Short mmCIF file of C-alpha atoms in Angstrom, two decimals:
data_model
loop_
_atom_site.label_atom_id
_atom_site.label_comp_id
_atom_site.label_asym_id
_atom_site.label_seq_id
_atom_site.Cartn_x
_atom_site.Cartn_y
_atom_site.Cartn_z
CA MET A 1 23.54 0.20 -13.46
CA LYS A 2 22.44 -1.08 -10.02
CA PRO A 3 18.77 -1.99 -9.53
CA ILE A 4 16.88 0.23 -7.37
CA LEU A 5 15.10 -1.04 -4.23
CA VAL A 6 12.01 0.99 -3.61
CA SER A 7 10.16 0.55 -0.35
CA THR A 8 7.48 1.97 1.72
CA LEU A 9 7.90 1.86 5.47
CA LEU A 10 5.06 2.07 8.05
CA LEU A 11 5.01 1.97 11.82
CA ALA A 12 2.34 -0.36 13.24
CA ALA A 13 0.90 -0.78 16.68
CA ALA A 14 -1.02 -3.58 18.22
CA PRO A 15 -2.73 -5.94 17.12
CA ILE A 16 -0.09 -6.52 14.57
CA SER A 17 2.55 -6.07 17.12
CA GLY A 18 3.67 -3.54 19.69
CA GLN A 19 6.55 -2.02 17.91
CA THR A 20 6.69 -3.22 14.23
CA VAL A 21 8.03 -1.66 11.16
CA ILE A 22 6.27 -2.82 8.02
CA GLY A 23 7.18 -2.19 4.44
CA LEU A 24 6.33 -3.23 0.85
CA THR A 25 9.35 -3.70 -1.37
CA ALA A 26 8.65 -2.87 -5.02
CA ASN A 27 11.29 -4.93 -6.89
CA ILE A 28 11.09 -7.96 -4.73
CA GLN A 29 7.17 -7.73 -4.08
CA ALA A 30 7.32 -8.75 -0.55
CA VAL A 31 5.74 -7.42 2.66
CA ALA A 32 8.47 -7.29 5.36
CA SER A 33 7.79 -6.80 9.03
CA GLN A 34 10.48 -6.28 11.76
CA ASP A 35 9.46 -6.57 15.38
CA MET A 36 11.56 -3.84 17.15
CA ALA A 37 10.76 -5.05 20.59
CA ALA A 38 11.61 -8.88 20.02
CA ASN A 39 15.24 -8.86 19.09
CA CYS A 40 14.43 -7.28 15.73
CA GLN A 41 12.78 -10.42 14.41
CA VAL A 42 11.98 -10.19 10.69
CA ARG A 43 9.05 -11.83 8.74
CA SER A 44 8.59 -11.70 5.06
CA CYS A 45 5.63 -12.53 2.88
CA ASN A 46 6.25 -12.97 -0.85
CA ILE A 47 3.30 -11.42 -2.55
CA ASN A 48 4.82 -11.38 -6.18
CA ALA A 49 2.35 -14.04 -7.48
CA LEU A 50 -0.57 -12.59 -5.47
CA LEU A 51 -0.23 -9.26 -7.18
CA GLY A 52 1.11 -10.45 -10.56
CA GLY A 53 4.64 -9.01 -10.23
CA ASN A 54 5.62 -5.39 -10.59
CA THR A 55 4.66 -3.05 -13.30
CA GLY A 56 8.18 -2.02 -14.26
CA SER A 57 7.76 1.43 -13.08
CA PRO A 58 9.81 2.31 -10.00
CA PHE A 59 7.19 4.57 -8.44
CA ASP A 60 4.20 2.22 -8.84
CA GLY A 61 2.85 0.53 -5.78
CA GLY A 62 2.31 1.19 -1.98
CA SER A 63 1.19 -0.20 1.35
CA ALA A 64 -1.03 0.91 4.18
CA VAL A 65 -1.49 -0.72 7.62
CA ASP A 66 -5.28 -1.27 8.48
CA MET A 67 -5.28 -1.63 12.24
CA ARG A 68 -9.06 -2.09 12.27
CA GLN A 69 -8.79 -5.33 10.28
CA GLY A 70 -5.37 -6.24 11.41
CA GLY A 71 -3.89 -6.45 7.84
CA ILE A 72 -1.79 -4.49 5.29
CA TRP A 73 -3.24 -3.16 2.06
CA VAL A 74 -0.75 -3.65 -0.66
CA THR A 75 -0.65 -2.63 -4.35
CA ASN A 76 1.77 -2.96 -7.31
CA GLY A 77 -0.04 0.02 -8.75
CA VAL A 78 -2.66 -1.93 -10.74
CA ARG A 79 -3.80 -4.67 -8.39
CA VAL A 80 -4.74 -4.38 -4.70
CA ALA A 81 -4.93 -7.04 -2.03
CA MET A 82 -4.94 -7.16 1.80
CA VAL A 83 -2.53 -9.60 3.53
CA ASP A 84 -1.93 -10.60 7.24
CA PRO A 85 1.73 -9.88 7.82
CA THR A 86 2.06 -12.31 10.59
CA GLY A 87 0.74 -15.44 8.86
CA CYS A 88 1.02 -14.36 5.21
CA THR A 89 -2.67 -15.18 4.71
CA VAL A 90 -4.72 -13.26 2.17
CA MET A 91 -7.47 -11.22 3.85
CA CYS A 92 -8.77 -9.65 0.67
CA PRO A 93 -8.15 -11.28 -2.61
CA PRO A 94 -6.50 -9.20 -5.45
CA PHE A 95 -8.74 -6.88 -7.40
CA SER A 96 -8.13 -4.03 -9.86
CA PRO A 97 -9.52 -0.76 -8.43
CA ALA A 98 -11.40 1.56 -10.69
CA VAL A 99 -8.97 4.44 -10.43
CA GLY A 100 -7.35 6.42 -13.28
CA GLY A 101 -3.68 5.66 -13.84
CA THR A 102 -1.68 3.53 -11.45
CA ILE A 103 -1.51 3.79 -7.79
CA THR A 104 1.79 5.48 -6.39
CA GLY A 105 0.98 5.65 -2.75
CA LEU A 106 -1.45 4.50 -0.06
CA ALA A 107 -2.20 5.84 3.36
CA MET A 108 -4.87 4.60 5.96
CA HIS A 109 -7.04 7.03 7.99
CA GLU A 110 -7.90 5.02 11.00
CA ALA A 111 -10.51 7.31 12.49
CA SER A 112 -12.70 7.10 9.42
CA GLY A 113 -11.68 3.65 8.10
CA ASN A 114 -10.86 5.15 4.77
CA ILE A 115 -7.83 4.63 2.45
CA TYR A 116 -6.18 7.49 0.48
CA ALA A 117 -4.65 6.46 -2.84
CA LEU A 118 -2.50 8.60 -5.03
CA THR A 119 -2.31 7.89 -8.75
CA THR A 120 -0.18 8.72 -11.73
CA ALA A 121 -3.30 10.35 -13.27
CA GLY A 122 -2.70 13.20 -10.75
CA ALA A 123 -5.66 12.35 -8.48
CA LEU A 124 -6.03 11.64 -4.75
CA TYR A 125 -8.83 9.17 -3.99
CA THR A 126 -10.63 8.72 -0.67
CA ILE A 127 -11.66 5.03 -0.62
CA ALA A 128 -13.74 2.99 1.81
CA ALA A 129 -11.43 0.10 3.05
CA THR A 130 -13.81 -2.65 2.04
CA CYS A 131 -13.05 -5.73 -0.16
CA PRO A 132 -13.19 -4.65 -3.00
CA TRP A 133 -12.74 -0.93 -2.37
CA GLN A 134 -15.52 1.65 -2.76
CA ILE A 135 -14.52 5.01 -4.07
CA ILE A 136 -15.80 7.90 -2.05
CA THR A 137 -14.17 10.90 -3.63
CA ARG A 138 -11.71 11.84 -6.30
CA CYS A 139 -9.80 15.05 -6.02
CA PRO A 140 -7.66 16.29 -9.00
CA LEU A 141 -4.23 17.46 -8.06
CA SER A 142 -3.66 19.57 -11.23
CA GLN A 143 -3.10 22.69 -9.14
CA VAL A 144 -0.55 20.96 -7.03
CA ILE A 145 1.42 18.64 -9.30
CA PRO A 146 2.97 20.24 -12.40
CA ALA A 147 2.16 18.66 -15.80
CA GLY A 148 4.48 15.75 -16.67
CA TRP A 149 5.34 15.19 -13.01
CA VAL A 150 4.28 12.23 -10.91
CA ALA A 151 3.71 12.18 -7.20
CA GLY A 152 4.45 9.03 -5.19
CA GLY A 153 4.12 7.97 -1.54
CA LEU A 154 1.70 8.84 1.10
CA ALA A 155 1.89 8.82 4.90
#
């Protein structure tokens, strides 16, 4: 059986770069960015040690570009950090957020500066993008996600 490569791709605008595609790969635990305007130059930041490896579940993890702070929020599902994709520096050291279950998706709402996090516990969290996070609301998804199912990925 071949291994599965799970990734989340995001499009980012300046200041990270004008036309950059950014993603977090689950099995390799790396943030990869590709500058579409500069001969498709690729940069990769290995974050395996930063987050403590993957959880073994193919749907755990996610990434969200935070243009306000110029970094990328990354998670392996249980630990969260923010990294600078251009220099691979840590902007917010790893922490374990107080959410139920593991995180299966992240999305950034630039206008409010909040992050949305989807979890295996069937909840969608609104979180202040601070270091560490501050939970604002928790919305159960029991009327949207059938029992025994897991939702993953946000955009």
